[in-house]
C-alpha atoms as a PDB file:
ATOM      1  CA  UNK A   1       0.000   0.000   0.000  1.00  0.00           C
ATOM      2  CA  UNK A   2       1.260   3.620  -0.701  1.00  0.00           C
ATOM      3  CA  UNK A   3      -0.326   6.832  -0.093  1.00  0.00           C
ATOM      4  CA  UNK A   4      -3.553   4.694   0.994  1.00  0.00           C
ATOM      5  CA  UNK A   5      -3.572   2.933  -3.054  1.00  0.00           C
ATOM      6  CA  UNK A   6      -3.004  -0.992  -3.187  1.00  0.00           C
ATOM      7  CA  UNK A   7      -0.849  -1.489  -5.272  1.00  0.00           C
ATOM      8  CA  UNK A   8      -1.438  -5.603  -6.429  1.00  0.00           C
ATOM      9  CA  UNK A   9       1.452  -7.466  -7.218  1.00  0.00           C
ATOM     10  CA  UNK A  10       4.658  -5.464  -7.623  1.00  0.00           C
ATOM     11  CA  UNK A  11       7.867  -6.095  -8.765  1.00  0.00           C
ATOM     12  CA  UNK A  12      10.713  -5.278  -6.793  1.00  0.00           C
ATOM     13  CA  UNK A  13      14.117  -5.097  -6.621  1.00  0.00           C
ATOM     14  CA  UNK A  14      16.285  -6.715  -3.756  1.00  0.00           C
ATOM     15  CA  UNK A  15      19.421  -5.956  -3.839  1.00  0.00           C
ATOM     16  CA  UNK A  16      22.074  -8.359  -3.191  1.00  0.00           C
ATOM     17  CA  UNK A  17      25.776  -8.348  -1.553  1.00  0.00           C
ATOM     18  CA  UNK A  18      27.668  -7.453  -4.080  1.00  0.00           C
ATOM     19  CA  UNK A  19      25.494  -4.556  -5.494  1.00  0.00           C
ATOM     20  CA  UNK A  20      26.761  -1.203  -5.090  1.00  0.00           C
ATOM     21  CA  UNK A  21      25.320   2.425  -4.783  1.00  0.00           C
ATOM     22  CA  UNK A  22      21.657   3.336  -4.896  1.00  0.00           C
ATOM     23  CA  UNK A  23      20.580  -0.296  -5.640  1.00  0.00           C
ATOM     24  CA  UNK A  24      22.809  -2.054  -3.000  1.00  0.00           C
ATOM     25  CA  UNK A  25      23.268  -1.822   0.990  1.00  0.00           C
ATOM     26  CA  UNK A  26      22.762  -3.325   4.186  1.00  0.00           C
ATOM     27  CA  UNK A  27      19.874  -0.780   5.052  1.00  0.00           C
ATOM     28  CA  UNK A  28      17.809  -1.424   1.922  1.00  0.00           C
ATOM     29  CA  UNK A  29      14.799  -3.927   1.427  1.00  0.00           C
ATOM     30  CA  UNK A  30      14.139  -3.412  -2.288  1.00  0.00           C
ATOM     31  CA  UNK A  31      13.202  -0.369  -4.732  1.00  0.00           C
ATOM     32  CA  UNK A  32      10.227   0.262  -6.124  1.00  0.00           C
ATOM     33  CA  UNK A  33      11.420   2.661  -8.314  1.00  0.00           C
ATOM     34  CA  UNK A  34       9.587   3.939 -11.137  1.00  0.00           C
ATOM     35  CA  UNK A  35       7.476   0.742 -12.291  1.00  0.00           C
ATOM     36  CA  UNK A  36       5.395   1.543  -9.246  1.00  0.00           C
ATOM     37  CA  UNK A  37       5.381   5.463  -9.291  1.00  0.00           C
ATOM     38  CA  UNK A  38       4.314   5.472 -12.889  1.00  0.00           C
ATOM     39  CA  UNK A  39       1.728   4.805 -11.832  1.00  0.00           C
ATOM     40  CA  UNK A  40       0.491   7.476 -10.188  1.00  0.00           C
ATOM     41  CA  UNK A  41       0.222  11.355 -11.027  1.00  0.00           C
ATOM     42  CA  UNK A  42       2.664  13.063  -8.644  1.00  0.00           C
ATOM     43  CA  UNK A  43       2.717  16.592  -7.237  1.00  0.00           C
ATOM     44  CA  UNK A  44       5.433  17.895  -4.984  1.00  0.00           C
ATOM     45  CA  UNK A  45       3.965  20.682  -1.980  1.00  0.00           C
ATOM     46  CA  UNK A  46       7.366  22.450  -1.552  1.00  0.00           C
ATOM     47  CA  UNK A  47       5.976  24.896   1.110  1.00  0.00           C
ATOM     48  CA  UNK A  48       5.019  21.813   2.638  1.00  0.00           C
ATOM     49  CA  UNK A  49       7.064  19.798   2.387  1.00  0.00           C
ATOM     50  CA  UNK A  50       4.775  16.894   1.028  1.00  0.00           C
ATOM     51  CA  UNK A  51       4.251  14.660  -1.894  1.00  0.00           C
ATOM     52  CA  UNK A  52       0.949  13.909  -3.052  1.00  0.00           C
ATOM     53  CA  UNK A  53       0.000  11.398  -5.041  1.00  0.00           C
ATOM     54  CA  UNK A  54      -3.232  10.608  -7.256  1.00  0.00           C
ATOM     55  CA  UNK A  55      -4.430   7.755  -9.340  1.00  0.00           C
ATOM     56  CA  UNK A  56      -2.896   8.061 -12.572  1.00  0.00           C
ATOM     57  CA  UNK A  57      -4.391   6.615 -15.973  1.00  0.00           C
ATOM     58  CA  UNK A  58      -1.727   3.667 -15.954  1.00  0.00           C
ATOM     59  CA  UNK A  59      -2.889   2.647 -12.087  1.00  0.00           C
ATOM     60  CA  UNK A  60      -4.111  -0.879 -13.221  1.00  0.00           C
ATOM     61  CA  UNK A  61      -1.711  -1.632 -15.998  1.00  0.00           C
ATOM     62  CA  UNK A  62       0.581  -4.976 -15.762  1.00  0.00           C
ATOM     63  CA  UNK A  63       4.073  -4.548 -14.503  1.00  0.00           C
ATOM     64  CA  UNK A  64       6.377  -5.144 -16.824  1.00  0.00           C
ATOM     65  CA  UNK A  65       8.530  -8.029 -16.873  1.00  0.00           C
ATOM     66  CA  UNK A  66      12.039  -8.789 -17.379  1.00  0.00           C
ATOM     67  CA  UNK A  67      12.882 -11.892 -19.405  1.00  0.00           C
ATOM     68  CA  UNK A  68      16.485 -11.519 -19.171  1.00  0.00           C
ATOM     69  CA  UNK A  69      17.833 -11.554 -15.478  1.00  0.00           C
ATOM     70  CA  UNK A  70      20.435  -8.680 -16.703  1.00  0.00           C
ATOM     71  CA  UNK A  71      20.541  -5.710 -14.013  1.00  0.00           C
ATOM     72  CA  UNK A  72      22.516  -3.013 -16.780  1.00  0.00           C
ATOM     73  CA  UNK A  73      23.900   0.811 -15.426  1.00  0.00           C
ATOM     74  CA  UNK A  74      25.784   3.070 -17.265  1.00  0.00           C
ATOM     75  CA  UNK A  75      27.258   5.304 -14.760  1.00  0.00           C
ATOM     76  CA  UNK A  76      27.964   8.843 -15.528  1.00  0.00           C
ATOM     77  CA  UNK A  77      26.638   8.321 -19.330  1.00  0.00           C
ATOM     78  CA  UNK A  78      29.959   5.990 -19.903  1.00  0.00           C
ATOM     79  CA  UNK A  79      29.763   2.246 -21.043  1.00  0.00           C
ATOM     80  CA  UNK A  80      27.008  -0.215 -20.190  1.00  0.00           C
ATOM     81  CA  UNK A  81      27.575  -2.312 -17.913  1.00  0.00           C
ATOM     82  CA  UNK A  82      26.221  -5.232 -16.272  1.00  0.00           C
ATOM     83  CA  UNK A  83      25.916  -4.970 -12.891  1.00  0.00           C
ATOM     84  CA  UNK A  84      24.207  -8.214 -11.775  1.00  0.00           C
ATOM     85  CA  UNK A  85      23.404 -11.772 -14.003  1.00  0.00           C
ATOM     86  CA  UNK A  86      20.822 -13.542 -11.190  1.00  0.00           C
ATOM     87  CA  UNK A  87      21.795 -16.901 -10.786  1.00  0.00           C
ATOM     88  CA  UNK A  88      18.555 -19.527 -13.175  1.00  0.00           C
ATOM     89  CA  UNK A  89      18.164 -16.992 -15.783  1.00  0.00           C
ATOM     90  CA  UNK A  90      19.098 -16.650 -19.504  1.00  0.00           C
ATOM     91  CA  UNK A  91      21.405 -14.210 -18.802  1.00  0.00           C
ATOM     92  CA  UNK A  92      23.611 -16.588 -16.478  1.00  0.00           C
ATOM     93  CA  UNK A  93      22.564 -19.386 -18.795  1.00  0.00           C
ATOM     94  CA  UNK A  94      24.275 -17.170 -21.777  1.00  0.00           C
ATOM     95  CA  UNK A  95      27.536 -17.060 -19.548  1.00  0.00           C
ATOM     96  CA  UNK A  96      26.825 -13.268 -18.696  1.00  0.00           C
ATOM     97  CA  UNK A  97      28.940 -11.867 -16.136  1.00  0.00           C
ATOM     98  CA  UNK A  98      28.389  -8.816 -13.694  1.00  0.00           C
ATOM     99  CA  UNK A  99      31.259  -6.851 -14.938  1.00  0.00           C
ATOM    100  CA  UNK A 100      30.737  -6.845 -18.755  1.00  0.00           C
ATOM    101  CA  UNK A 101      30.804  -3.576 -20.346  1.00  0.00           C
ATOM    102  CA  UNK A 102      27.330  -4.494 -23.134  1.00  0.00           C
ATOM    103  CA  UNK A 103      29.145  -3.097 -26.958  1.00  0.00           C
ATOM    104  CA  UNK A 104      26.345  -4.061 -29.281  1.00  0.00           C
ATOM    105  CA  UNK A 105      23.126  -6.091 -29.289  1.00  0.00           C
ATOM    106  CA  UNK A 106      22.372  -7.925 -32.724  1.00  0.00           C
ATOM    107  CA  UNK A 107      25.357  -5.728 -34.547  1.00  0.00           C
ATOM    108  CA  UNK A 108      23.950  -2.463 -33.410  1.00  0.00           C
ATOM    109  CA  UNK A 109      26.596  -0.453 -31.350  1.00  0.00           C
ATOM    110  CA  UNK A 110      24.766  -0.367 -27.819  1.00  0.00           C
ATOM    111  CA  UNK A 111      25.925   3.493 -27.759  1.00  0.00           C
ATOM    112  CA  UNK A 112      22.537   3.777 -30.351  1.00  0.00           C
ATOM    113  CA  UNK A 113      20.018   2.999 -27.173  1.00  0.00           C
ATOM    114  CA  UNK A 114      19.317   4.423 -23.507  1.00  0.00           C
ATOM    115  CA  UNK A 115      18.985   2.007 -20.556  1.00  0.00           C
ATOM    116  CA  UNK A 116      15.485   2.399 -20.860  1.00  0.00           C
ATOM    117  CA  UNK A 117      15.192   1.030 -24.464  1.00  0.00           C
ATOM    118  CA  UNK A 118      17.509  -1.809 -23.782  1.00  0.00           C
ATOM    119  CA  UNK A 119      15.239  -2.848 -20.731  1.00  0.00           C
ATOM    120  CA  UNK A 120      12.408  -2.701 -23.188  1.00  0.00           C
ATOM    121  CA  UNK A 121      13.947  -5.582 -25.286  1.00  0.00           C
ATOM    122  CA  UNK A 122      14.620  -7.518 -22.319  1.00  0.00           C
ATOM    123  CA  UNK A 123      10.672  -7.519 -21.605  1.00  0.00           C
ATOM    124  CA  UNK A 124      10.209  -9.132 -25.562  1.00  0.00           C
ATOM    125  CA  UNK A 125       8.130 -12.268 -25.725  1.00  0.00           C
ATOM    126  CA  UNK A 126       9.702 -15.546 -24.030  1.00  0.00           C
ATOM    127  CA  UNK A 127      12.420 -16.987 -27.092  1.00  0.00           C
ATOM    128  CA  UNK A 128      13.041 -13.962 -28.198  1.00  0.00           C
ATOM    129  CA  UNK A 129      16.950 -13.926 -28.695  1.00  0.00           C
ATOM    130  CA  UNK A 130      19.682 -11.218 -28.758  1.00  0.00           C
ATOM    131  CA  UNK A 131      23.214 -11.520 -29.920  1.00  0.00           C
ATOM    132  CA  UNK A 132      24.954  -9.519 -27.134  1.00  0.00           C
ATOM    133  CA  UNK A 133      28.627  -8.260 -28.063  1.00  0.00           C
ATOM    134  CA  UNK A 134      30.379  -7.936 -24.696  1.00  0.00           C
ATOM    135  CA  UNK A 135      33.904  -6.930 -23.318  1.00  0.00           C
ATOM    136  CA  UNK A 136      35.538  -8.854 -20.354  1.00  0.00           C
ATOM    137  CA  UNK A 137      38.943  -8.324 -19.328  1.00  0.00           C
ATOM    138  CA  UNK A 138      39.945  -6.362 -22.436  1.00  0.00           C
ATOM    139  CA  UNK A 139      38.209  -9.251 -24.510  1.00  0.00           C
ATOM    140  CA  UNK A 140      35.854  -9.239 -27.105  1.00  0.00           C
ATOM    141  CA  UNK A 141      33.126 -12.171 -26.917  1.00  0.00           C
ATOM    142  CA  UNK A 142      29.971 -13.176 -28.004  1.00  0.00           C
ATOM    143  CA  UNK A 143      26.948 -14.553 -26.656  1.00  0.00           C
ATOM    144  CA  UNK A 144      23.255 -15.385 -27.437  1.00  0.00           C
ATOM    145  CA  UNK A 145      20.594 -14.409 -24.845  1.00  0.00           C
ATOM    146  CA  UNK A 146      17.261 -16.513 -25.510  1.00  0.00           C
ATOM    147  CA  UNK A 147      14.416 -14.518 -23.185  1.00  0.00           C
ATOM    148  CA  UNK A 148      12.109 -16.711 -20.975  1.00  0.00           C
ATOM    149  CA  UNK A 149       9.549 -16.625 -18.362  1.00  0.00           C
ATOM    150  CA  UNK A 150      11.098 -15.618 -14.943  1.00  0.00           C
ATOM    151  CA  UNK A 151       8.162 -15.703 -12.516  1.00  0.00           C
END
C-alpha cells in the first residue's frame, strides 16, 4: 500500500551483496522505483514539504517483466555495464557476467540505445533472442541471450 492505493502485485528489486550504490546496501529492502510510481500522477507541496499522489491513468496496468535476469547501469553516461546476471536466468545461462561492459546487441553499437530502451527488449516475448557483443577483461566475446519466463 502507498499513499492509501493498493498497489497488487509489484515487482521489486532486492538488492544483493555485491550490489553497489543506490541499488545495493545493508539498510535497503528493495526499490520500487519507477514501475510503481508510474503509476500514479505526482505533485510535490514544496511549502510543505509533502508529496501527493493521485491515481494516474496507468494505475491498473501490468508490470512489466524482465525476461532476461540482466541488471545493466551506465554510470555517468559511460559504457554499459552489467551490474548483476541472477543466478537460473538466460542471462547466467548465456555465460553473462556482472562486470561486462554491453558493446552491441544484434550488430547495433549499444551506444545507439538508452537504458530504458535496452530494458524494453529484455521484456520481448519468451524466445526472443539477442546476440549480445560484450567486453571482459579487455576481450571481445559473443553470446546469445534466448528470453524466458522468470516468474
Amino acid at each position: 500500500e502507498l499513499a492509501g492505493f493498493a498497489v497488487d502485485d509489484p515487482i521489486i528489486g532486492v538488492p544483493t551483496s555485491e550490489m553497489v550504490g543506490a541499488l545495493g546496501g545493508s539498510d535497503r529492502t528493495g526499490n520500487l522505483g519507477n514501475t510503481v510510481l508510474r503509476r500514479f500522477v505526482l505533485f510535490l507541496d514544496y511549502e510543505r514539504q509533502r508529496l501527493i499522489l493521485e491515481r494516474g491513468d496507468d494505475f491498473d496496468t501490468d508490470f512489466p517483466v524482465d525476461r532476461s535476469g540482466l541488471q545493466l547501469w551506465r554510470p555517468y553516461g559511460g559504457d554499459v555495464v552489467v551490474l548483476s546476471s541472477a543466478p537460473g536466468t538466460p542471462a547466467d545461462d548465456a555465460g553473462i557476467m556482472a562486470g561486462d561492459v554491453v558493446r552491441s546487441v544484434n550488430g547495433i553499437d549499444v551506444g545507439h540505445f538508452d537504458l530504458v530502451s535496452l530494458r524494453e527488449l529484455f521484456r520481448a516475448a519468451p524466445g526472443t533472442s539477442y546476440e549480445l557483443g560484450l567486453m571482459r577483461d579487455e576481450r571481445t566475446k559473443s553470446v546469445t541471450l534466448t528470453l524466458r519466463n522468470l516468474l
